[in-house]
Coordinates of C-alpha atoms and ligand atoms in Angstrom, one line a residue:
Chain A
M29 CA 20.1 -8.6 1.0
A30 CA 16.5 -7.4 3.4
E31 CA 13.3 -8.3 2.3
I32 CA 11.4 -6.9 -0.8
V33 CA 9.0 -4.4 0.7
K34 CA 6.1 -2.6 -1.4
K35 CA 4.9 0.3 0.0
A36 CA 3.8 3.7 -0.5
T37 CA 6.5 6.4 0.8
R38 CA 4.0 7.6 2.8
E39 CA 3.5 4.4 5.0
S40 CA 7.1 3.6 5.1
F41 CA 6.8 7.3 6.9
G42 CA 4.2 6.5 9.0
L43 CA 6.5 3.2 10.6
A44 CA 9.4 5.1 11.1
L45 CA 7.7 8.3 12.7
V46 CA 6.2 5.6 15.3
E47 CA 10.1 3.8 15.5
E48 CA 11.2 6.9 16.1
G49 CA 8.5 8.2 18.6
K50 CA 9.7 5.6 21.2
T51 CA 13.2 7.0 22.1
N52 CA 12.5 10.3 21.4
P53 CA 9.4 12.2 23.3
N54 CA 10.2 15.3 21.7
I55 CA 8.6 14.4 18.9
V56 CA 4.8 15.7 17.8
A57 CA 3.0 14.5 15.3
L58 CA 0.4 17.1 13.6
D59 CA -2.2 16.5 10.6
S60 CA -4.7 18.6 9.6
D61 CA -7.8 15.9 8.8
L62 CA -5.6 13.4 6.4
A63 CA -4.4 11.7 8.9
E64 CA -5.3 8.5 7.4
S65 CA -3.8 9.2 4.1
T66 CA -0.7 10.7 5.5
K67 CA -0.4 8.1 7.6
T68 CA 0.6 10.5 10.7
G69 CA -2.7 7.9 11.8
F70 CA -0.6 5.3 13.0
F71 CA 1.2 8.1 15.3
K72 CA -2.2 9.1 16.6
D73 CA -2.7 5.6 17.7
A74 CA 0.6 4.4 18.8
Y75 CA 1.3 8.1 21.2
P76 CA -2.4 10.0 21.6
D77 CA -0.6 12.4 23.3
R78 CA 1.4 13.6 21.5
F79 CA -0.7 14.1 18.3
F80 CA -2.8 16.6 17.5
E81 CA -5.5 17.2 14.7
C82 CA -5.8 20.5 14.1
G83 CA -8.9 20.1 11.5
I84 CA -8.8 22.0 8.4
A85 CA -6.0 24.4 9.2
E86 CA -3.2 23.9 7.2
A87 CA -1.8 27.7 7.8
N88 CA -2.4 27.6 11.6
M89 CA -0.5 24.1 11.8
M90 CA 2.7 25.3 10.0
S91 CA 2.6 28.4 12.8
V92 CA 1.2 25.9 15.2
A93 CA 4.5 23.6 14.3
A94 CA 6.6 26.3 14.5
G95 CA 5.6 27.7 18.1
L96 CA 6.2 23.9 19.6
A97 CA 9.5 23.8 17.7
A98 CA 9.9 26.4 19.9
C99 CA 9.9 24.7 23.3
G100 CA 11.9 22.1 22.3
K101 CA 9.4 19.5 20.4
I102 CA 10.4 18.1 17.0
P103 CA 7.2 18.9 14.9
F104 CA 6.4 16.7 12.7
A105 CA 3.4 18.5 10.6
A106 CA 1.7 16.5 7.8
S107 CA -0.6 17.0 5.2
F108 CA -1.5 17.3 1.3
A109 CA 1.5 18.8 -0.3
M110 CA -0.9 21.0 -2.3
F111 CA -2.0 21.7 1.2
S112 CA 1.0 22.1 3.3
T113 CA 3.5 23.3 1.1
G114 CA 1.0 25.6 -1.0
R115 CA -1.6 26.5 1.1
A116 CA 1.0 27.4 3.9
F117 CA 3.5 27.8 2.0
E118 CA 3.8 31.2 2.9
Q119 CA 3.7 30.7 7.1
V120 CA 6.1 27.8 6.8
R121 CA 8.3 30.8 4.8
N122 CA 7.7 33.4 7.9
S123 CA 7.2 31.1 11.4
I124 CA 9.8 27.9 10.7
G125 CA 12.5 28.9 7.7
Y126 CA 12.8 32.5 8.6
P127 CA 13.3 31.6 12.4
H128 CA 15.1 28.2 11.5
L129 CA 13.0 26.4 13.7
N130 CA 13.1 22.2 13.9
V131 CA 9.7 21.9 11.7
K132 CA 9.3 18.9 9.6
V133 CA 6.8 19.8 7.3
V134 CA 5.4 16.6 5.6
G135 CA 3.4 16.8 1.7
S136 CA 1.8 13.4 0.6
H137 CA 0.5 12.7 -2.4
A138 CA 2.7 15.1 -3.9
G139 CA 3.2 14.5 -7.9
I140 CA 0.6 13.3 -10.7
S141 CA 0.3 10.4 -8.8
V142 CA -2.5 11.6 -6.5
G143 CA -4.5 10.5 -10.2
E144 CA -8.1 10.9 -10.0
D145 CA -8.3 13.7 -8.3
G146 CA -6.9 16.1 -10.5
A147 CA -5.1 19.3 -10.6
T148 CA -6.1 20.6 -7.3
H149 CA -4.7 18.2 -6.0
Q150 CA -1.3 17.0 -7.9
C151 CA 1.0 19.2 -6.7
I152 CA 3.9 19.4 -8.9
E153 CA 5.7 22.7 -7.7
D154 CA 6.7 21.4 -4.0
I155 CA 10.0 21.3 -4.2
A156 CA 10.4 23.9 -5.9
L157 CA 8.6 26.7 -3.3
M158 CA 10.9 24.7 -0.3
R159 CA 13.7 24.8 -2.3
A160 CA 13.6 28.4 -2.4
I161 CA 13.2 29.1 1.5
P162 CA 16.8 30.0 3.1
G163 CA 18.1 26.6 5.2
M164 CA 15.1 24.5 4.2
V165 CA 16.3 20.9 3.6
V166 CA 14.7 18.7 1.3
L167 CA 14.2 15.5 1.0
N168 CA 12.6 13.2 -1.7
P169 CA 12.9 9.4 -1.1
A170 CA 12.6 6.6 -3.5
D171 CA 11.5 3.5 -0.8
H172 CA 11.1 2.0 1.9
Y173 CA 14.8 1.6 2.8
E174 CA 15.0 5.1 2.0
M175 CA 12.4 6.4 3.8
T176 CA 12.9 4.9 7.3
A177 CA 16.8 6.2 6.9
A178 CA 15.5 10.0 5.8
V179 CA 12.8 10.0 9.0
H180 CA 15.6 9.0 10.9
A181 CA 18.5 11.0 9.9
I182 CA 15.9 14.5 9.9
V183 CA 15.0 13.7 13.5
A184 CA 18.3 14.5 14.2
Y185 CA 19.0 16.8 11.9
D186 CA 18.0 20.5 14.0
G187 CA 16.4 22.9 11.4
P188 CA 13.6 22.7 9.1
C189 CA 13.0 20.3 6.6
Y190 CA 10.6 19.6 4.2
L191 CA 10.1 15.6 3.7
R192 CA 7.9 14.4 0.5
L193 CA 5.7 10.9 0.1
G194 CA 4.1 9.4 -2.5
R195 CA 0.6 7.3 -2.3
L196 CA 1.6 4.7 -4.7
A197 CA 3.2 1.7 -3.3
V198 CA 6.7 1.0 -4.6
E199 CA 8.8 -2.3 -4.3
S200 CA 11.8 -1.4 -3.0
I201 CA 15.0 -0.8 -4.3
Y202 CA 17.9 -0.9 -1.7
H203 CA 16.8 -3.9 -0.5
E204 CA 20.0 -5.5 -2.2
R205 CA 21.9 -3.2 -1.1
D206 CA 23.5 -4.4 2.2
D207 CA 26.1 -1.7 1.9
Y208 CA 23.3 1.2 1.5
H209 CA 24.2 3.9 3.6
F210 CA 21.8 7.0 3.9
E211 CA 23.6 10.5 4.6
L212 CA 21.9 14.0 4.1
G213 CA 22.9 15.9 1.2
K214 CA 24.7 12.3 -0.1
G215 CA 23.6 11.2 -3.9
I216 CA 23.5 7.6 -4.6
T217 CA 25.1 5.6 -7.6
V218 CA 22.1 3.1 -8.0
R219 CA 23.4 1.8 -11.1
D220 CA 27.4 2.3 -12.8
G221 CA 27.0 2.9 -16.5
N222 CA 29.4 5.6 -18.1
D223 CA 27.1 6.5 -21.5
I224 CA 24.7 9.0 -20.0
T225 CA 23.7 9.9 -16.6
V226 CA 20.0 9.4 -15.4
V227 CA 19.7 11.8 -12.4
A228 CA 16.7 10.7 -10.6
T229 CA 14.5 11.1 -7.5
G230 CA 11.6 9.9 -5.1
L231 CA 9.2 7.9 -7.3
L232 CA 11.5 8.3 -10.6
V233 CA 14.4 6.3 -9.1
Q234 CA 13.2 3.2 -9.8
E235 CA 11.4 3.6 -13.1
A236 CA 15.0 4.8 -14.4
A237 CA 16.8 1.8 -12.5
K238 CA 14.6 -0.1 -14.8
A239 CA 15.8 1.8 -18.4
A240 CA 18.7 1.1 -17.0
D241 CA 18.6 -2.4 -17.0
A242 CA 16.5 -1.9 -20.1
L243 CA 19.6 -0.7 -21.8
K244 CA 22.6 -2.8 -20.6
S245 CA 20.7 -5.3 -22.6
E246 CA 21.0 -2.8 -25.9
G247 CA 24.6 -1.9 -24.8
I248 CA 23.9 1.2 -23.2
S249 CA 25.5 1.8 -20.3
V250 CA 23.4 3.6 -17.8
R251 CA 24.8 5.4 -14.9
V252 CA 21.6 6.6 -12.7
I253 CA 21.7 8.7 -9.7
D254 CA 19.1 8.6 -6.7
I255 CA 19.1 12.5 -5.5
H256 CA 16.8 12.4 -2.0
T257 CA 18.0 15.4 -0.5
I258 CA 17.3 18.2 -3.5
K259 CA 18.3 20.7 -1.0
P260 CA 21.3 21.0 -0.1
I261 CA 22.4 19.1 -3.3
D262 CA 24.7 16.4 -3.9
R263 CA 27.1 18.5 -6.0
E264 CA 29.9 16.3 -6.3
I265 CA 28.3 13.5 -7.3
L266 CA 26.8 15.2 -10.2
V267 CA 30.1 17.4 -11.5
R268 CA 31.6 13.8 -11.2
A269 CA 29.1 12.5 -13.7
A270 CA 28.7 15.7 -16.0
K271 CA 33.1 14.3 -16.5
E272 CA 32.0 10.8 -16.5
T273 CA 29.3 10.7 -18.9
G274 CA 29.0 13.6 -20.2
L275 CA 25.6 13.9 -20.8
L276 CA 22.4 13.6 -18.0
I277 CA 19.0 13.4 -17.9
T278 CA 16.9 14.6 -15.0
A279 CA 13.9 12.7 -13.7
E280 CA 11.0 13.6 -11.3
E281 CA 7.5 14.0 -11.0
H282 CA 7.3 17.5 -10.4
S283 CA 7.5 20.5 -12.5
I284 CA 10.8 21.0 -14.7
I285 CA 10.9 24.3 -13.2
G286 CA 12.3 24.2 -9.7
G287 CA 12.7 20.7 -9.0
L288 CA 15.3 18.5 -9.4
G289 CA 16.0 19.7 -13.5
E290 CA 17.5 22.9 -12.3
A291 CA 18.5 22.0 -9.6
V292 CA 21.1 19.9 -11.4
C293 CA 21.4 22.6 -13.9
S294 CA 22.3 25.1 -11.7
V295 CA 25.1 23.4 -10.4
L296 CA 26.0 22.0 -13.4
C297 CA 26.3 25.6 -15.1
E298 CA 28.8 27.0 -12.5
E299 CA 31.4 24.3 -12.1
Y300 CA 30.4 22.7 -15.5
P301 CA 28.9 23.1 -18.2
T302 CA 27.0 19.6 -19.9
K303 CA 23.7 19.6 -21.1
V304 CA 21.1 18.4 -19.1
I305 CA 17.5 16.7 -20.6
R306 CA 14.9 17.5 -18.3
I307 CA 11.8 14.8 -18.1
G308 CA 9.3 15.9 -15.6
I309 CA 5.7 18.1 -15.8
Q310 CA 6.4 20.2 -18.9
D311 CA 4.8 23.3 -17.3
V312 CA 1.6 22.1 -17.7
F313 CA -1.2 21.4 -14.9
G314 CA -2.1 17.6 -14.6
H315 CA -6.0 16.2 -15.0
S316 CA -7.9 13.4 -13.7
G317 CA -6.8 9.8 -14.1
P318 CA -5.1 6.6 -12.9
A319 CA -2.5 7.1 -11.2
F320 CA -0.4 5.1 -13.7
D321 CA -2.2 6.3 -16.8
L322 CA -0.6 9.4 -16.4
L323 CA 2.4 8.9 -15.4
K324 CA 2.5 7.3 -18.3
E325 CA 1.2 10.2 -20.4
F326 CA 3.3 13.0 -18.7
G327 CA 6.5 10.5 -19.8
L328 CA 7.0 9.4 -15.7
S329 CA 7.6 6.2 -16.7
A330 CA 11.1 3.7 -17.6
E331 CA 9.8 3.5 -20.7
N332 CA 10.1 7.6 -21.6
I333 CA 12.9 7.3 -20.0
A334 CA 15.1 4.9 -22.3
R335 CA 13.7 6.0 -25.2
T336 CA 14.9 10.0 -24.2
V337 CA 18.7 7.9 -23.4
K338 CA 18.5 7.0 -26.9
Q339 CA 16.6 9.8 -28.4
A340 CA 19.9 12.3 -26.9
L341 CA 22.4 9.1 -27.8
N342 CA 21.2 9.5 -31.5
R343 CA 20.7 5.4 -31.1
Chain B
M19 CA -44.5 24.5 -2.2
N20 CA -47.1 22.8 -3.4
A21 CA -47.3 18.8 -3.5
E22 CA -46.5 18.5 -7.2
E23 CA -43.7 21.3 -7.4
K24 CA -41.8 19.1 -4.3
K25 CA -42.7 16.0 -5.6
R26 CA -40.5 16.7 -8.7
L27 CA -37.8 17.9 -6.6
A28 CA -37.7 14.8 -4.3
I29 CA -37.4 12.9 -8.2
T30 CA -34.9 14.9 -9.0
A31 CA -32.8 14.7 -5.8
C32 CA -33.8 11.3 -6.1
K33 CA -31.8 10.6 -9.6
V34 CA -29.1 12.9 -8.9
R35 CA -28.0 10.6 -5.9
I36 CA -28.6 7.8 -8.6
G37 CA -26.2 9.9 -11.0
T38 CA -23.4 10.7 -8.4
I39 CA -23.4 6.7 -7.4
I40 CA -22.9 5.6 -11.2
G41 CA -20.7 8.3 -10.8
V42 CA -17.9 7.6 -8.5
Y43 CA -18.4 3.4 -8.7
N44 CA -16.9 3.8 -12.5
A45 CA -14.9 6.4 -11.0
K46 CA -13.2 4.1 -8.5
S47 CA -12.5 6.3 -6.6
G48 CA -14.3 10.0 -5.7
H49 CA -16.8 11.6 -2.4
P50 CA -19.8 9.9 -2.2
G51 CA -20.7 11.0 1.8
G52 CA -20.5 14.8 1.1
S53 CA -22.3 14.6 -2.1
L54 CA -25.3 12.7 -0.7
S55 CA -25.6 15.0 1.9
A56 CA -25.9 17.9 -0.6
A57 CA -28.1 16.0 -3.2
D58 CA -31.6 17.9 -2.4
L59 CA -29.7 21.3 -1.6
F60 CA -28.5 20.9 -5.4
T61 CA -31.4 20.0 -6.8
Y62 CA -33.6 22.4 -5.6
L63 CA -30.7 25.1 -6.0
Y64 CA -30.8 24.1 -10.1
F65 CA -34.7 23.2 -10.0
H66 CA -35.9 26.1 -8.1
E67 CA -33.9 29.4 -6.8
M68 CA -31.2 29.9 -9.5
Q69 CA -32.2 31.9 -12.7
I70 CA -29.9 29.6 -15.4
D71 CA -30.4 28.5 -19.2
P72 CA -28.3 24.7 -19.4
K73 CA -28.4 26.5 -23.4
N74 CA -26.1 29.0 -22.6
P75 CA -25.0 28.3 -19.3
Q76 CA -22.5 31.5 -20.0
M77 CA -25.4 33.9 -19.8
P78 CA -24.5 37.1 -18.3
D79 CA -26.9 38.0 -15.9
R80 CA -27.5 33.8 -14.8
D81 CA -26.9 33.8 -11.0
R82 CA -24.2 31.6 -10.0
F83 CA -22.6 28.7 -8.0
V84 CA -19.8 28.1 -6.4
L85 CA -19.0 24.6 -5.1
S86 CA -16.5 25.8 -1.9
K87 CA -16.7 21.7 -0.9
G88 CA -15.7 21.1 -4.2
H89 CA -15.1 17.3 -3.5
G90 CA -18.9 17.6 -3.6
C91 CA -18.7 17.5 -6.9
P92 CA -20.8 14.1 -8.4
A93 CA -23.5 15.4 -7.1
L94 CA -23.3 18.9 -8.9
Y95 CA -22.6 16.8 -12.1
A96 CA -25.8 15.0 -11.4
T97 CA -27.3 17.9 -11.0
L98 CA -26.4 19.7 -14.1
A99 CA -26.6 16.4 -16.0
E100 CA -30.3 15.7 -15.2
R101 CA -30.6 19.5 -15.9
G102 CA -29.1 19.6 -18.7
F103 CA -26.0 21.5 -19.3
F104 CA -24.5 17.7 -20.7
P105 CA -25.6 14.2 -21.4
R106 CA -25.7 12.2 -18.7
E107 CA -23.7 9.4 -20.1
E108 CA -20.7 12.1 -18.7
L109 CA -21.0 10.6 -15.4
E110 CA -20.1 7.1 -16.2
N111 CA -16.8 8.5 -17.4
L112 CA -15.9 11.1 -14.0
R113 CA -12.6 11.1 -13.3
H114 CA -11.0 9.8 -16.3
I115 CA -8.3 10.6 -18.7
G116 CA -10.2 12.8 -21.0
A117 CA -13.1 13.9 -19.3
L118 CA -14.8 16.3 -18.9
L119 CA -16.6 15.8 -15.6
Q120 CA -12.8 16.0 -13.7
G121 CA -12.1 15.0 -9.4
H122 CA -12.8 18.7 -9.0
P123 CA -15.0 21.7 -10.8
D124 CA -13.2 22.7 -13.4
M125 CA -15.0 26.0 -14.8
K126 CA -12.6 26.2 -17.9
L127 CA -14.0 22.6 -18.8
T128 CA -17.2 21.7 -18.0
P129 CA -20.2 23.6 -18.8
G130 CA -22.7 24.8 -15.7
I131 CA -19.3 25.4 -13.0
D132 CA -18.9 28.9 -12.2
M133 CA -16.0 28.7 -10.2
S134 CA -12.8 25.8 -10.2
S135 CA -12.9 24.6 -6.4
G136 CA -11.4 21.7 -4.9
S137 CA -8.7 23.3 -2.2
L138 CA -10.9 23.7 0.9
G139 CA -11.7 27.4 1.7
Q140 CA -11.7 29.5 -1.5
G141 CA -14.6 28.5 -3.7
V142 CA -15.9 31.1 -1.0
S143 CA -13.4 33.8 -1.4
A144 CA -14.4 33.9 -5.0
A145 CA -18.1 33.6 -4.1
C146 CA -17.7 36.8 -2.8
G147 CA -15.3 38.3 -5.9
I148 CA -18.3 37.2 -8.1
A149 CA -21.1 39.3 -5.5
L150 CA -18.3 42.3 -6.1
A151 CA -18.1 42.0 -9.6
G152 CA -21.6 42.2 -9.8
K153 CA -22.7 45.0 -7.1
M154 CA -19.6 47.3 -9.3
D155 CA -21.9 46.3 -13.1
H156 CA -25.3 47.1 -11.4
K157 CA -26.4 43.2 -11.8
A158 CA -29.8 41.6 -10.6
Y159 CA -27.6 38.2 -10.1
R160 CA -27.5 36.4 -7.2
V161 CA -24.2 33.9 -6.0
Y162 CA -25.1 31.1 -4.2
T163 CA -21.7 29.1 -2.7
M164 CA -22.2 25.3 -0.5
L165 CA -19.2 24.9 2.2
G166 CA -18.4 21.4 4.6
D167 CA -18.6 22.0 8.2
G168 CA -15.5 20.8 8.2
E169 CA -13.8 23.3 5.6
L170 CA -15.2 25.7 8.2
E171 CA -11.8 25.5 9.9
E172 CA -10.1 27.4 7.2
G173 CA -9.1 30.7 8.4
Q174 CA -9.5 31.8 4.7
V175 CA -12.9 31.1 5.3
W176 CA -13.7 33.3 8.0
E177 CA -11.9 36.3 5.9
A178 CA -14.5 35.8 2.8
A179 CA -17.0 36.1 6.1
M180 CA -15.9 39.3 7.2
F181 CA -15.3 40.7 3.4
A182 CA -18.9 39.5 3.1
S183 CA -20.1 41.6 5.3
H184 CA -18.0 44.2 5.2
H185 CA -19.1 44.7 1.4
N186 CA -22.5 44.4 2.2
L187 CA -22.3 41.5 -0.5
D188 CA -26.7 40.7 0.0
N189 CA -26.4 39.1 -3.3
L190 CA -24.2 36.6 -1.6
C191 CA -25.9 32.9 -0.1
A192 CA -23.8 31.0 1.3
I193 CA -24.5 27.5 2.4
V194 CA -23.6 25.8 4.6
D195 CA -23.5 21.7 4.7
Y196 CA -23.8 20.7 8.2
N197 CA -23.3 16.8 8.0
G198 CA -21.5 16.8 11.7
L199 CA -18.8 14.9 9.2
Q200 CA -15.4 15.4 8.4
I201 CA -12.4 12.9 7.3
D202 CA -10.8 11.9 10.9
G203 CA -13.9 12.3 12.3
K204 CA -17.0 14.2 13.6
V205 CA -16.3 18.4 13.1
E206 CA -17.1 18.7 16.4
E207 CA -13.9 15.8 17.8
V208 CA -11.9 17.5 15.4
A209 CA -12.5 21.3 15.9
G210 CA -15.7 22.7 17.5
L211 CA -17.5 24.9 15.1
S212 CA -20.7 25.3 18.1
P213 CA -22.1 28.2 18.5
L214 CA -21.6 28.2 14.3
D215 CA -25.0 30.6 13.8
Q216 CA -23.4 33.8 16.4
K217 CA -20.8 32.8 15.0
F218 CA -21.6 34.0 11.7
E219 CA -23.9 36.1 13.5
A220 CA -20.8 37.8 14.6
F221 CA -19.3 38.1 11.5
G222 CA -22.1 40.3 9.8
F223 CA -24.5 37.5 8.2
D224 CA -27.8 36.7 8.8
V225 CA -28.4 32.9 9.6
Q226 CA -31.3 30.5 9.5
W227 CA -30.7 27.1 10.5
I228 CA -33.0 25.0 8.4
D229 CA -33.2 20.6 7.5
G230 CA -31.0 20.6 4.0
H231 CA -33.6 17.5 3.2
D232 CA -36.6 19.8 3.4
F233 CA -37.7 21.6 0.0
D234 CA -40.4 23.0 2.0
A235 CA -38.1 24.5 4.9
M236 CA -35.5 25.3 1.2
E237 CA -38.4 27.6 -0.4
Q238 CA -38.3 29.8 2.7
A239 CA -34.9 29.9 3.7
F240 CA -33.7 30.9 0.2
A241 CA -37.1 33.4 -0.2
H242 CA -36.5 35.0 2.8
A243 CA -32.5 35.7 2.0
R244 CA -33.4 37.2 -1.2
S245 CA -35.6 39.5 0.9
V246 CA -32.3 40.4 3.1
K247 CA -30.9 43.8 2.0
G248 CA -27.5 45.0 3.5
K249 CA -25.8 41.9 4.3
P250 CA -25.0 38.3 3.5
S251 CA -26.8 35.4 4.4
C252 CA -25.6 32.1 5.9
I253 CA -28.4 28.9 5.7
I254 CA -27.2 26.1 8.0
A255 CA -28.2 22.8 6.7
K256 CA -28.2 19.8 8.4
T257 CA -27.9 17.0 6.7
T258 CA -26.9 13.5 6.9
K259 CA -23.4 12.7 5.1
G260 CA -24.5 9.5 1.9
K261 CA -27.9 10.1 2.7
G262 CA -30.1 8.0 1.0
V263 CA -28.3 5.0 0.5
S264 CA -28.2 2.9 3.8
Y265 CA -25.1 2.1 4.9
M266 CA -22.8 5.3 3.9
E267 CA -25.2 7.3 5.9
N268 CA -23.5 9.1 8.5
A269 CA -20.5 6.7 8.1
V270 CA -16.9 8.9 8.4
G271 CA -15.6 6.1 6.3
W272 CA -17.7 7.0 3.3
H273 CA -15.8 10.2 2.6
G274 CA -14.0 9.9 0.2
K275 CA -14.4 6.1 -0.7
A276 CA -15.7 4.3 -3.9
P277 CA -18.8 1.8 -3.4
N278 CA -17.4 -2.0 -4.8
T279 CA -19.9 -4.0 -7.1
A280 CA -22.0 -5.4 -4.6
E281 CA -22.1 -1.9 -2.6
Y282 CA -22.2 -0.2 -6.0
E283 CA -25.6 -2.9 -6.9
Q284 CA -27.0 -2.7 -3.2
A285 CA -26.9 1.3 -4.0
L286 CA -29.0 1.3 -6.6
T287 CA -31.0 -1.3 -5.7
E288 CA -32.2 1.2 -2.5
L289 CA -32.4 4.4 -4.8
K290 CA -34.1 2.8 -7.2
A291 CA -36.9 1.6 -4.9
A292 CA -36.8 4.8 -3.2
L293 CA -37.6 6.6 -6.5
A294 CA -39.7 4.0 -7.7
K295 CA -41.7 4.8 -4.3
L296 CA -42.3 8.3 -5.5
E297 CA -43.2 8.0 -9.1
A298 CA -45.9 5.6 -7.6
E299 CA -47.5 8.1 -4.7
Ligands
TPP415 C1 -7.6 22.7 1.8 C2 -7.6 21.7 2.2 N1 -6.9 20.9 2.6 C3 -7.7 19.6 2.5 C4 -8.2 18.8 2.1 C5 -8.4 17.3 1.9 N2 -10.0 17.1 2.0 C6 -10.8 17.2 1.0 S1 -12.6 16.8 2.2 C7 -11.8 16.6 3.0 C8 -12.7 17.1 4.5 C9 -13.4 18.2 4.4 O1 -14.6 17.5 5.3 P1 -16.7 18.2 5.3 O2 -16.1 20.0 4.8 O3 -17.2 18.3 6.1 O4 -17.0 18.0 3.9 P2 -17.9 16.6 3.8 O5 -18.1 15.8 5.4 O6 -19.3 17.8 3.4 O7 -17.8 16.1 2.6 C10 -10.5 17.0 3.2 C11 -9.8 17.8 4.5 C12 -9.4 20.0 0.8 N3 -9.2 19.2 -0.2 N4 -8.4 21.6 0.7

């Protein structure tokens, strides 16, 4: 059993990147005036010669990263998710995606939990945008251990990736799993169960696990699957869950359009048609407020997952 | 400007700063530094320059203002409150659930906000669109927009600049809040802008430098901008980030952080003392 770590995944990312940088001199980091927030600042302090401050110019940063990658560097280009995937979408698509360059696009403060900054900064479309680019690997790790492993995996993987980071500190889930094994594209069964499956990603994995634990005492057996790699998605684990539990709920801090929910639906429609209920932002913009209040309001909580499970099972 | 008017503006600006601090403190987040640097400019625009009516915020012929550096809205909200667009009490609700005042300007929600903004670089383009519509409709209104100096790093700003001069938008006045700081440090260290005046001139603007805390200078510069025909204007206003609160002045760390209770009280003490002094003059 490892130690319980309470850290935002952006912080875990920053630490992991410094660690990877020790042995891999090709890793470079770029930021656009948010190094302190995205935590590329740690890399900047450790390796000032391999950090490039691009200023508030995300589009330029992405194409510069493409050029660096074309010369064998492994650039991590970071901003808030809204700007790295939204503002610079077309640069990511055409400069990075189309030539399949080895750039790691990093989006911090993703989702509604950016809180008080409000709708302009609450990116609930990044997964949809990045998923749509051919060849782009899309990752949304759930805790410190998973983020650390994900950074290691995408450094080893040669190709464009999108890495989603959260703002809020989250308690680790995988400290208790000595068998924890991260593999790109492979889901992880966090709780076993056979009445229903909750497929979650990022921040919602811990909420789903909490819901499953609470429902256990009521005699409801909930399987929880962590999809850290939304693309390519683990088709096998989803189809098996559909076959074995017959009903799925997806949970994500993202729009229900284009994110994990629709990715799961696509797989099941093609392979094993099963009812899927999508928990996520229901095609609306967010607004200002404290992060935890917003998560509650938009149904991104263990309570709402538990409620949805019970409704789905008529319990 | 006569002494009476200057005193009125200075007092109002001080109240705007107080409202800004109240807002950010109660929100426990937000951007005090770039709000305080712009407080005098907001005050001048809304109390001396722009043709507006707080009773009728949608008045079709009103002058427009677009806060391209949307994060500076706490001071804009405080200005709008002082001007009577909504009650001052709303400032205490800044950034709360259900608030009239969002973390970044929302034109659908807040009276007096002419354009939603918050993603840097976009507001200035929207201001071009508003100015263009004014030309199409033969309206006399003027369009003001404020940019941060860090914001000028966005390529879109320069696309907008080319657009504005190509379309001879002499009804557009872009104000740069030139406080020298952004988030990751000094603007000149992150991405040098100099020579900024020559850049805007090369893009076809009439350019003026002013002290962004001097109302006389503003009066002259905005009057000149109104007289310029055939091209857009740019006023580069040298300001101090965090102006008016001693420990926030020129401190990069106060870009996007709320004061704690002790800091809040100190800020209010300083600003209230400044206000009392102005009122006694
Ligand atoms: C497109 C975009 N990228 C990044 C941000 C995050 N951000 C908010 S304020 C800021 C710094 C702005 O600096 P400056 O324009 O100089 O503003 P000021 O110093 O006047 O507050 C940044 C990077 C943003 N709001 N929009």
